[in-house]
Amino acid sequence: MVPADSGAPILGTMSTIRSRREPPPWRRATVVDVTERSERLTRLTLTGPELEGLDIGLPASSVRLLVPDPGGASLEIPTWTGNEFLRADGGRPPIRTLTPVELDPHEHTLVVEVVLHGEGPLSTWAASGPLGDPVALSGTGRGYSVEHHRDVVLAGDESAIPAIATILRALPPDAVVTVFIESIEPVATVELPPHRGATVRWLERAADERPGAALATAI
């Protein structure tokens, strides 16, 4: 130990990398259905025996989705290094986080939705028509307990639609809910779960406008 008033430098442990808790194991699955919900939102149904026992937890929970490289022929399950998932060659795999929308535990199927926003590992893959492609899931991450909420504002862009949908399903019937969803023009609306106390506003944002600007104004 070095006395604080000695004038000598105090050496810390900044070079030490703190290990993070290892995420849940990967579960292999296959894309068995691809449905277009709008021009920019695609619904994927995944299935496989390894989905047995999966619990999607609370509304707006999350799962990691590992997608194959272009071509979709094979899928390398990465290794947890203590801080991140890496491939055998040291590269980072194409992993993205999504909200699980629906789970059928008897059929071992899980539904997720992907925004087609242009170039990017997940968006490009989902737009390619990935029927039959192998994928893997890790999760789930915690969501939100909403069963006692009575006055609620839900706001997000198109990527938040799955989370908003799961929260709407879980809110009490007598809750008063205001929903704001920002979408690049032209607005491509989708049907949300019905809730008698919900008012939904779709907000149009120009392609050259700052993301979130319409949401901030409305809120």
PDB file of N, CA and C in Angstrom, residues 109-202:
ATOM      1  N   THR A 109     -42.536 -23.510 -30.730  1.00  0.00           N
ATOM      2  CA  THR A 109     -42.384 -22.443 -31.714  1.00  0.00           C
ATOM      3  C   THR A 109     -42.319 -21.091 -31.017  1.00  0.00           C
ATOM      4  N   LEU A 110     -41.526 -20.202 -31.580  1.00  0.00           N
ATOM      5  CA  LEU A 110     -41.372 -18.852 -31.066  1.00  0.00           C
ATOM      6  C   LEU A 110     -41.499 -17.874 -32.216  1.00  0.00           C
ATOM      7  N   VAL A 111     -42.246 -16.786 -31.980  1.00  0.00           N
ATOM      8  CA  VAL A 111     -42.439 -15.749 -32.998  1.00  0.00           C
ATOM      9  C   VAL A 111     -41.649 -14.514 -32.599  1.00  0.00           C
ATOM     10  N   VAL A 112     -40.890 -13.973 -33.553  1.00  0.00           N
ATOM     11  CA  VAL A 112     -40.196 -12.698 -33.384  1.00  0.00           C
ATOM     12  C   VAL A 112     -40.503 -11.832 -34.597  1.00  0.00           C
ATOM     13  N   GLU A 113     -40.252 -10.537 -34.466  1.00  0.00           N
ATOM     14  CA  GLU A 113     -40.482  -9.616 -35.583  1.00  0.00           C
ATOM     15  C   GLU A 113     -39.253  -8.755 -35.792  1.00  0.00           C
ATOM     16  N   VAL A 114     -38.935  -8.502 -37.070  1.00  0.00           N
ATOM     17  CA  VAL A 114     -37.713  -7.802 -37.452  1.00  0.00           C
ATOM     18  C   VAL A 114     -38.067  -6.604 -38.321  1.00  0.00           C
ATOM     19  N   VAL A 115     -37.503  -5.437 -38.000  1.00  0.00           N
ATOM     20  CA  VAL A 115     -37.671  -4.251 -38.826  1.00  0.00           C
ATOM     21  C   VAL A 115     -36.682  -4.305 -39.983  1.00  0.00           C
ATOM     22  N   LEU A 116     -37.171  -4.102 -41.193  1.00  0.00           N
ATOM     23  CA  LEU A 116     -36.324  -4.073 -42.379  1.00  0.00           C
ATOM     24  C   LEU A 116     -35.882  -2.624 -42.614  1.00  0.00           C
ATOM     25  N   HIS A 117     -34.746  -2.280 -42.061  1.00  0.00           N
ATOM     26  CA  HIS A 117     -34.295  -0.885 -42.085  1.00  0.00           C
ATOM     27  C   HIS A 117     -33.180  -0.638 -43.084  1.00  0.00           C
ATOM     28  N   GLY A 118     -32.865  -1.637 -43.913  1.00  0.00           N
ATOM     29  CA  GLY A 118     -31.771  -1.460 -44.862  1.00  0.00           C
ATOM     30  C   GLY A 118     -30.626  -2.394 -44.525  1.00  0.00           C
ATOM     31  N   GLU A 119     -29.403  -1.960 -44.799  1.00  0.00           N
ATOM     32  CA  GLU A 119     -28.245  -2.805 -44.581  1.00  0.00           C
ATOM     33  C   GLU A 119     -28.003  -3.052 -43.104  1.00  0.00           C
ATOM     34  N   GLY A 120     -27.578  -4.260 -42.795  1.00  0.00           N
ATOM     35  CA  GLY A 120     -27.312  -4.690 -41.431  1.00  0.00           C
ATOM     36  C   GLY A 120     -27.488  -6.195 -41.376  1.00  0.00           C
ATOM     37  N   PRO A 121     -26.748  -6.910 -40.513  1.00  0.00           N
ATOM     38  CA  PRO A 121     -26.802  -8.375 -40.518  1.00  0.00           C
ATOM     39  C   PRO A 121     -28.204  -8.943 -40.360  1.00  0.00           C
ATOM     40  N   LEU A 122     -28.976  -8.418 -39.398  1.00  0.00           N
ATOM     41  CA  LEU A 122     -30.306  -8.970 -39.154  1.00  0.00           C
ATOM     42  C   LEU A 122     -31.296  -8.535 -40.221  1.00  0.00           C
ATOM     43  N   SER A 123     -31.312  -7.250 -40.552  1.00  0.00           N
ATOM     44  CA  SER A 123     -32.264  -6.735 -41.535  1.00  0.00           C
ATOM     45  C   SER A 123     -32.035  -7.355 -42.908  1.00  0.00           C
ATOM     46  N   THR A 124     -30.783  -7.428 -43.341  1.00  0.00           N
ATOM     47  CA  THR A 124     -30.469  -8.003 -44.646  1.00  0.00           C
ATOM     48  C   THR A 124     -30.872  -9.469 -44.705  1.00  0.00           C
ATOM     49  N   TRP A 125     -30.581 -10.196 -43.621  1.00  0.00           N
ATOM     50  CA  TRP A 125     -30.938 -11.615 -43.581  1.00  0.00           C
ATOM     51  C   TRP A 125     -32.449 -11.803 -43.610  1.00  0.00           C
ATOM     52  N   ALA A 126     -33.196 -11.044 -42.798  1.00  0.00           N
ATOM     53  CA  ALA A 126     -34.647 -11.193 -42.731  1.00  0.00           C
ATOM     54  C   ALA A 126     -35.308 -10.835 -44.059  1.00  0.00           C
ATOM     55  N   ALA A 127     -34.731  -9.883 -44.786  1.00  0.00           N
ATOM     56  CA  ALA A 127     -35.303  -9.471 -46.067  1.00  0.00           C
ATOM     57  C   ALA A 127     -35.000 -10.462 -47.187  1.00  0.00           C
ATOM     58  N   SER A 128     -34.090 -11.395 -46.937  1.00  0.00           N
ATOM     59  CA  SER A 128     -33.672 -12.324 -47.991  1.00  0.00           C
ATOM     60  C   SER A 128     -34.631 -13.500 -48.164  1.00  0.00           C
ATOM     61  N   GLY A 129     -35.649 -13.589 -47.291  1.00  0.00           N
ATOM     62  CA  GLY A 129     -36.550 -14.730 -47.339  1.00  0.00           C
ATOM     63  C   GLY A 129     -35.906 -15.946 -46.718  1.00  0.00           C
ATOM     64  N   PRO A 130     -35.668 -15.908 -45.389  1.00  0.00           N
ATOM     65  CA  PRO A 130     -34.839 -16.942 -44.752  1.00  0.00           C
ATOM     66  C   PRO A 130     -35.569 -18.222 -44.364  1.00  0.00           C
ATOM     67  N   LEU A 131     -36.615 -18.566 -45.092  1.00  0.00           N
ATOM     68  CA  LEU A 131     -37.370 -19.784 -44.768  1.00  0.00           C
ATOM     69  C   LEU A 131     -36.436 -20.999 -44.816  1.00  0.00           C
ATOM     70  N   GLY A 132     -36.412 -21.771 -43.735  1.00  0.00           N
ATOM     71  CA  GLY A 132     -35.568 -22.958 -43.669  1.00  0.00           C
ATOM     72  C   GLY A 132     -34.183 -22.711 -43.108  1.00  0.00           C
ATOM     73  N   ASP A 133     -33.821 -21.459 -42.852  1.00  0.00           N
ATOM     74  CA  ASP A 133     -32.484 -21.152 -42.343  1.00  0.00           C
ATOM     75  C   ASP A 133     -32.335 -21.579 -40.883  1.00  0.00           C
ATOM     76  N   PRO A 134     -31.130 -22.007 -40.495  1.00  0.00           N
ATOM     77  CA  PRO A 134     -30.865 -22.298 -39.088  1.00  0.00           C
ATOM     78  C   PRO A 134     -30.594 -21.018 -38.314  1.00  0.00           C
ATOM     79  N   VAL A 135     -31.051 -20.961 -37.082  1.00  0.00           N
ATOM     80  CA  VAL A 135     -30.775 -19.847 -36.186  1.00  0.00           C
ATOM     81  C   VAL A 135     -30.516 -20.429 -34.797  1.00  0.00           C
ATOM     82  N   ALA A 136     -30.168 -19.559 -33.855  1.00  0.00           N
ATOM     83  CA  ALA A 136     -30.041 -19.986 -32.466  1.00  0.00           C
ATOM     84  C   ALA A 136     -30.503 -18.849 -31.571  1.00  0.00           C
ATOM     85  N   LEU A 137     -31.067 -19.216 -30.421  1.00  0.00           N
ATOM     86  CA  LEU A 137     -31.606 -18.252 -29.467  1.00  0.00           C
ATOM     87  C   LEU A 137     -30.907 -18.403 -28.129  1.00  0.00           C
ATOM     88  N   SER A 138     -30.737 -17.275 -27.441  1.00  0.00           N
ATOM     89  CA  SER A 138     -30.249 -17.278 -26.064  1.00  0.00           C
ATOM     90  C   SER A 138     -31.116 -16.317 -25.268  1.00  0.00           C
ATOM     91  N   GLY A 139     -31.652 -16.789 -24.176  1.00  0.00           N
ATOM     92  CA  GLY A 139     -32.498 -15.895 -23.399  1.00  0.00           C
ATOM     93  C   GLY A 139     -33.357 -16.694 -22.419  1.00  0.00           C
ATOM     94  N   THR A 140     -34.180 -15.942 -21.694  1.00  0.00           N
ATOM     95  CA  THR A 140     -34.551 -14.567 -22.042  1.00  0.00           C
ATOM     96  C   THR A 140     -34.031 -13.570 -21.011  1.00  0.00           C
ATOM     97  N   GLY A 141     -33.980 -12.276 -21.485  1.00  0.00           N
ATOM     98  CA  GLY A 141     -33.689 -11.183 -20.586  1.00  0.00           C
ATOM     99  C   GLY A 141     -34.966 -10.665 -19.953  1.00  0.00           C
ATOM    100  N   ARG A 142     -34.837 -10.018 -18.831  1.00  0.00           N
ATOM    101  CA  ARG A 142     -36.015  -9.613 -18.060  1.00  0.00           C
ATOM    102  C   ARG A 142     -36.848  -8.577 -18.802  1.00  0.00           C
ATOM    103  N   GLY A 143     -38.159  -8.604 -18.518  1.00  0.00           N
ATOM    104  CA  GLY A 143     -39.073  -7.622 -19.076  1.00  0.00           C
ATOM    105  C   GLY A 143     -39.626  -6.732 -17.982  1.00  0.00           C
ATOM    106  N   TYR A 144     -40.921  -6.402 -18.072  1.00  0.00           N
ATOM    107  CA  TYR A 144     -41.537  -5.455 -17.143  1.00  0.00           C
ATOM    108  C   TYR A 144     -42.821  -6.044 -16.551  1.00  0.00           C
ATOM    109  N   SER A 145     -43.005  -5.845 -15.274  1.00  0.00           N
ATOM    110  CA  SER A 145     -44.238  -6.236 -14.617  1.00  0.00           C
ATOM    111  C   SER A 145     -45.233  -5.087 -14.740  1.00  0.00           C
ATOM    112  N   VAL A 146     -46.330  -5.300 -15.471  1.00  0.00           N
ATOM    113  CA  VAL A 146     -47.247  -4.198 -15.787  1.00  0.00           C
ATOM    114  C   VAL A 146     -48.680  -4.471 -15.347  1.00  0.00           C
ATOM    115  N   GLU A 147     -48.927  -5.569 -14.665  1.00  0.00           N
ATOM    116  CA  GLU A 147     -50.311  -5.953 -14.393  1.00  0.00           C
ATOM    117  C   GLU A 147     -51.027  -5.010 -13.440  1.00  0.00           C
ATOM    118  N   HIS A 148     -50.292  -4.141 -12.736  1.00  0.00           N
ATOM    119  CA  HIS A 148     -50.933  -3.218 -11.793  1.00  0.00           C
ATOM    120  C   HIS A 148     -50.956  -1.776 -12.308  1.00  0.00           C
ATOM    121  N   HIS A 149     -50.479  -1.534 -13.513  1.00  0.00           N
ATOM    122  CA  HIS A 149     -50.438  -0.177 -14.047  1.00  0.00           C
ATOM    123  C   HIS A 149     -51.813   0.239 -14.579  1.00  0.00           C
ATOM    124  N   ARG A 150     -52.179   1.487 -14.324  1.00  0.00           N
ATOM    125  CA  ARG A 150     -53.493   1.976 -14.746  1.00  0.00           C
ATOM    126  C   ARG A 150     -53.422   3.190 -15.668  1.00  0.00           C
ATOM    127  N   ASP A 151     -52.315   3.888 -15.723  1.00  0.00           N
ATOM    128  CA  ASP A 151     -52.160   5.073 -16.575  1.00  0.00           C
ATOM    129  C   ASP A 151     -50.803   4.961 -17.257  1.00  0.00           C
ATOM    130  N   VAL A 152     -50.809   4.652 -18.551  1.00  0.00           N
ATOM    131  CA  VAL A 152     -49.589   4.210 -19.215  1.00  0.00           C
ATOM    132  C   VAL A 152     -49.379   4.958 -20.522  1.00  0.00           C
ATOM    133  N   VAL A 153     -48.123   5.340 -20.773  1.00  0.00           N
ATOM    134  CA  VAL A 153     -47.714   5.868 -22.073  1.00  0.00           C
ATOM    135  C   VAL A 153     -46.660   4.922 -22.639  1.00  0.00           C
ATOM    136  N   LEU A 154     -46.886   4.427 -23.844  1.00  0.00           N
ATOM    137  CA  LEU A 154     -45.939   3.569 -24.548  1.00  0.00           C
ATOM    138  C   LEU A 154     -45.474   4.302 -25.794  1.00  0.00           C
ATOM    139  N   ALA A 155     -44.166   4.408 -25.975  1.00  0.00           N
ATOM    140  CA  ALA A 155     -43.643   5.177 -27.103  1.00  0.00           C
ATOM    141  C   ALA A 155     -42.403   4.507 -27.666  1.00  0.00           C
ATOM    142  N   GLY A 156     -42.297   4.504 -28.987  1.00  0.00           N
ATOM    143  CA  GLY A 156     -41.120   3.926 -29.629  1.00  0.00           C
ATOM    144  C   GLY A 156     -41.234   4.017 -31.131  1.00  0.00           C
ATOM    145  N   ASP A 157     -40.156   3.611 -31.813  1.00  0.00           N
ATOM    146  CA  ASP A 157     -40.229   3.554 -33.267  1.00  0.00           C
ATOM    147  C   ASP A 157     -40.694   2.151 -33.673  1.00  0.00           C
ATOM    148  N   GLU A 158     -40.556   1.820 -34.950  1.00  0.00           N
ATOM    149  CA  GLU A 158     -41.089   0.543 -35.437  1.00  0.00           C
ATOM    150  C   GLU A 158     -40.424  -0.662 -34.768  1.00  0.00           C
ATOM    151  N   SER A 159     -39.176  -0.506 -34.350  1.00  0.00           N
ATOM    152  CA  SER A 159     -38.499  -1.625 -33.695  1.00  0.00           C
ATOM    153  C   SER A 159     -39.091  -1.935 -32.326  1.00  0.00           C
ATOM    154  N   ALA A 160     -39.864  -0.996 -31.763  1.00  0.00           N
ATOM    155  CA  ALA A 160     -40.494  -1.205 -30.456  1.00  0.00           C
ATOM    156  C   ALA A 160     -41.875  -1.844 -30.561  1.00  0.00           C
ATOM    157  N   ILE A 161     -42.382  -2.058 -31.771  1.00  0.00           N
ATOM    158  CA  ILE A 161     -43.727  -2.614 -31.934  1.00  0.00           C
ATOM    159  C   ILE A 161     -43.895  -3.951 -31.217  1.00  0.00           C
ATOM    160  N   PRO A 162     -42.959  -4.898 -31.331  1.00  0.00           N
ATOM    161  CA  PRO A 162     -43.143  -6.172 -30.601  1.00  0.00           C
ATOM    162  C   PRO A 162     -43.242  -5.975 -29.094  1.00  0.00           C
ATOM    163  N   ALA A 163     -42.408  -5.116 -28.518  1.00  0.00           N
ATOM    164  CA  ALA A 163     -42.459  -4.870 -27.079  1.00  0.00           C
ATOM    165  C   ALA A 163     -43.775  -4.206 -26.688  1.00  0.00           C
ATOM    166  N   ILE A 164     -44.203  -3.217 -27.476  1.00  0.00           N
ATOM    167  CA  ILE A 164     -45.464  -2.537 -27.194  1.00  0.00           C
ATOM    168  C   ILE A 164     -46.621  -3.535 -27.246  1.00  0.00           C
ATOM    169  N   ALA A 165     -46.594  -4.438 -28.222  1.00  0.00           N
ATOM    170  CA  ALA A 165     -47.664  -5.428 -28.361  1.00  0.00           C
ATOM    171  C   ALA A 165     -47.744  -6.339 -27.142  1.00  0.00           C
ATOM    172  N   THR A 166     -46.604  -6.800 -26.643  1.00  0.00           N
ATOM    173  CA  THR A 166     -46.639  -7.700 -25.492  1.00  0.00           C
ATOM    174  C   THR A 166     -47.101  -6.975 -24.229  1.00  0.00           C
ATOM    175  N   ILE A 167     -46.780  -5.685 -24.111  1.00  0.00           N
ATOM    176  CA  ILE A 167     -47.242  -4.915 -22.948  1.00  0.00           C
ATOM    177  C   ILE A 167     -48.743  -4.680 -23.026  1.00  0.00           C
ATOM    178  N   LEU A 168     -49.259  -4.352 -24.214  1.00  0.00           N
ATOM    179  CA  LEU A 168     -50.698  -4.139 -24.379  1.00  0.00           C
ATOM    180  C   LEU A 168     -51.489  -5.383 -23.959  1.00  0.00           C
ATOM    181  N   ARG A 169     -50.985  -6.562 -24.307  1.00  0.00           N
ATOM    182  CA  ARG A 169     -51.683  -7.801 -23.949  1.00  0.00           C
ATOM    183  C   ARG A 169     -51.743  -8.001 -22.438  1.00  0.00           C
ATOM    184  N   ALA A 170     -50.741  -7.500 -21.732  1.00  0.00           N
ATOM    185  CA  ALA A 170     -50.622  -7.775 -20.303  1.00  0.00           C
ATOM    186  C   ALA A 170     -51.246  -6.708 -19.410  1.00  0.00           C
ATOM    187  N   LEU A 171     -51.559  -5.532 -19.953  1.00  0.00           N
ATOM    188  CA  LEU A 171     -52.114  -4.455 -19.129  1.00  0.00           C
ATOM    189  C   LEU A 171     -53.532  -4.780 -18.670  1.00  0.00           C
ATOM    190  N   PRO A 172     -53.931  -4.292 -17.505  1.00  0.00           N
ATOM    191  CA  PRO A 172     -55.304  -4.513 -17.028  1.00  0.00           C
ATOM    192  C   PRO A 172     -56.327  -3.922 -17.997  1.00  0.00           C
ATOM    193  N   PRO A 173     -57.503  -4.515 -18.110  1.00  0.00           N
ATOM    194  CA  PRO A 173     -58.521  -4.018 -19.040  1.00  0.00           C
ATOM    195  C   PRO A 173     -58.947  -2.587 -18.753  1.00  0.00           C
ATOM    196  N   ASP A 174     -58.857  -2.142 -17.487  1.00  0.00           N
ATOM    197  CA  ASP A 174     -59.305  -0.798 -17.156  1.00  0.00           C
ATOM    198  C   ASP A 174     -58.190   0.237 -17.222  1.00  0.00           C
ATOM    199  N   ALA A 175     -57.016  -0.144 -17.721  1.00  0.00           N
ATOM    200  CA  ALA A 175     -55.917   0.814 -17.849  1.00  0.00           C
ATOM    201  C   ALA A 175     -56.209   1.803 -18.966  1.00  0.00           C
ATOM    202  N   VAL A 176     -55.734   3.034 -18.791  1.00  0.00           N
ATOM    203  CA  VAL A 176     -55.800   4.056 -19.834  1.00  0.00           C
ATOM    204  C   VAL A 176     -54.423   4.132 -20.477  1.00  0.00           C
ATOM    205  N   VAL A 177     -54.366   3.858 -21.782  1.00  0.00           N
ATOM    206  CA  VAL A 177     -53.085   3.689 -22.458  1.00  0.00           C
ATOM    207  C   VAL A 177     -52.999   4.621 -23.665  1.00  0.00           C
ATOM    208  N   THR A 178     -51.901   5.359 -23.748  1.00  0.00           N
ATOM    209  CA  THR A 178     -51.617   6.163 -24.929  1.00  0.00           C
ATOM    210  C   THR A 178     -50.374   5.601 -25.601  1.00  0.00           C
ATOM    211  N   VAL A 179     -50.496   5.284 -26.889  1.00  0.00           N
ATOM    212  CA  VAL A 179     -49.399   4.668 -27.629  1.00  0.00           C
ATOM    213  C   VAL A 179     -48.952   5.606 -28.742  1.00  0.00           C
ATOM    214  N   PHE A 180     -47.657   5.892 -28.773  1.00  0.00           N
ATOM    215  CA  PHE A 180     -47.051   6.669 -29.852  1.00  0.00           C
ATOM    216  C   PHE A 180     -46.050   5.774 -30.574  1.00  0.00           C
ATOM    217  N   ILE A 181     -46.199   5.652 -31.905  1.00  0.00           N
ATOM    218  CA  ILE A 181     -45.243   4.881 -32.699  1.00  0.00           C
ATOM    219  C   ILE A 181     -44.761   5.744 -33.854  1.00  0.00           C
ATOM    220  N   GLU A 182     -43.456   5.970 -33.894  1.00  0.00           N
ATOM    221  CA  GLU A 182     -42.863   6.783 -34.956  1.00  0.00           C
ATOM    222  C   GLU A 182     -42.419   5.890 -36.108  1.00  0.00           C
ATOM    223  N   SER A 183     -42.769   6.314 -37.337  1.00  0.00           N
ATOM    224  CA  SER A 183     -42.446   5.526 -38.515  1.00  0.00           C
ATOM    225  C   SER A 183     -41.966   6.455 -39.625  1.00  0.00           C
ATOM    226  N   ILE A 184     -40.982   5.980 -40.380  1.00  0.00           N
ATOM    227  CA  ILE A 184     -40.532   6.750 -41.544  1.00  0.00           C
ATOM    228  C   ILE A 184     -41.663   6.804 -42.558  1.00  0.00           C
ATOM    229  N   GLU A 185     -41.855   7.980 -43.160  1.00  0.00           N
ATOM    230  CA  GLU A 185     -42.923   8.125 -44.147  1.00  0.00           C
ATOM    231  C   GLU A 185     -42.635   7.275 -45.393  1.00  0.00           C
ATOM    232  N   PRO A 186     -43.676   6.752 -46.060  1.00  0.00           N
ATOM    233  CA  PRO A 186     -45.064   6.758 -45.611  1.00  0.00           C
ATOM    234  C   PRO A 186     -45.263   5.772 -44.455  1.00  0.00           C
ATOM    235  N   VAL A 187     -46.127   6.136 -43.530  1.00  0.00           N
ATOM    236  CA  VAL A 187     -46.344   5.317 -42.344  1.00  0.00           C
ATOM    237  C   VAL A 187     -46.968   3.977 -42.738  1.00  0.00           C
ATOM    238  N   ALA A 188     -46.328   2.894 -42.313  1.00  0.00           N
ATOM    239  CA  ALA A 188     -46.838   1.553 -42.585  1.00  0.00           C
ATOM    240  C   ALA A 188     -47.386   0.994 -41.279  1.00  0.00           C
ATOM    241  N   THR A 189     -48.664   1.181 -41.032  1.00  0.00           N
ATOM    242  CA  THR A 189     -49.259   0.748 -39.767  1.00  0.00           C
ATOM    243  C   THR A 189     -49.450  -0.765 -39.755  1.00  0.00           C
ATOM    244  N   VAL A 190     -49.486  -1.324 -38.553  1.00  0.00           N
ATOM    245  CA  VAL A 190     -49.790  -2.739 -38.364  1.00  0.00           C
ATOM    246  C   VAL A 190     -50.835  -2.838 -37.268  1.00  0.00           C
ATOM    247  N   GLU A 191     -51.537  -3.957 -37.236  1.00  0.00           N
ATOM    248  CA  GLU A 191     -52.559  -4.166 -36.220  1.00  0.00           C
ATOM    249  C   GLU A 191     -51.898  -4.532 -34.894  1.00  0.00           C
ATOM    250  N   LEU A 192     -52.289  -3.826 -33.847  1.00  0.00           N
ATOM    251  CA  LEU A 192     -51.791  -4.100 -32.504  1.00  0.00           C
ATOM    252  C   LEU A 192     -52.834  -4.888 -31.719  1.00  0.00           C
ATOM    253  N   PRO A 193     -52.427  -5.577 -30.656  1.00  0.00           N
ATOM    254  CA  PRO A 193     -53.407  -6.278 -29.829  1.00  0.00           C
ATOM    255  C   PRO A 193     -54.472  -5.320 -29.320  1.00  0.00           C
ATOM    256  N   PRO A 194     -55.740  -5.693 -29.371  1.00  0.00           N
ATOM    257  CA  PRO A 194     -56.799  -4.780 -28.944  1.00  0.00           C
ATOM    258  C   PRO A 194     -56.761  -4.530 -27.445  1.00  0.00           C
ATOM    259  N   HIS A 195     -57.013  -3.284 -27.073  1.00  0.00           N
ATOM    260  CA  HIS A 195     -57.164  -2.918 -25.667  1.00  0.00           C
ATOM    261  C   HIS A 195     -58.183  -1.786 -25.620  1.00  0.00           C
ATOM    262  N   ARG A 196     -59.238  -1.962 -24.868  1.00  0.00           N
ATOM    263  CA  ARG A 196     -60.351  -1.019 -24.899  1.00  0.00           C
ATOM    264  C   ARG A 196     -59.964   0.367 -24.388  1.00  0.00           C
ATOM    265  N   GLY A 197     -58.898   0.455 -23.601  1.00  0.00           N
ATOM    266  CA  GLY A 197     -58.492   1.751 -23.072  1.00  0.00           C
ATOM    267  C   GLY A 197     -57.350   2.387 -23.815  1.00  0.00           C
ATOM    268  N   ALA A 198     -56.980   1.829 -24.981  1.00  0.00           N
ATOM    269  CA  ALA A 198     -55.798   2.310 -25.698  1.00  0.00           C
ATOM    270  C   ALA A 198     -56.148   3.270 -26.821  1.00  0.00           C
ATOM    271  N   THR A 199     -55.377   4.352 -26.909  1.00  0.00           N
ATOM    272  CA  THR A 199     -55.413   5.275 -28.047  1.00  0.00           C
ATOM    273  C   THR A 199     -54.056   5.203 -28.733  1.00  0.00           C
ATOM    274  N   VAL A 200     -54.060   4.893 -30.031  1.00  0.00           N
ATOM    275  CA  VAL A 200     -52.808   4.693 -30.764  1.00  0.00           C
ATOM    276  C   VAL A 200     -52.620   5.812 -31.776  1.00  0.00           C
ATOM    277  N   ARG A 201     -51.449   6.442 -31.734  1.00  0.00           N
ATOM    278  CA  ARG A 201     -51.110   7.477 -32.705  1.00  0.00           C
ATOM    279  C   ARG A 201     -49.858   7.065 -33.463  1.00  0.00           C
ATOM    280  N   TRP A 202     -49.974   7.016 -34.792  1.00  0.00           N
ATOM    281  CA  TRP A 202     -48.833   6.729 -35.651  1.00  0.00           C
ATOM    282  C   TRP A 202     -48.240   8.064 -36.109  1.00  0.00           C
TER     283      TRP A 202
END
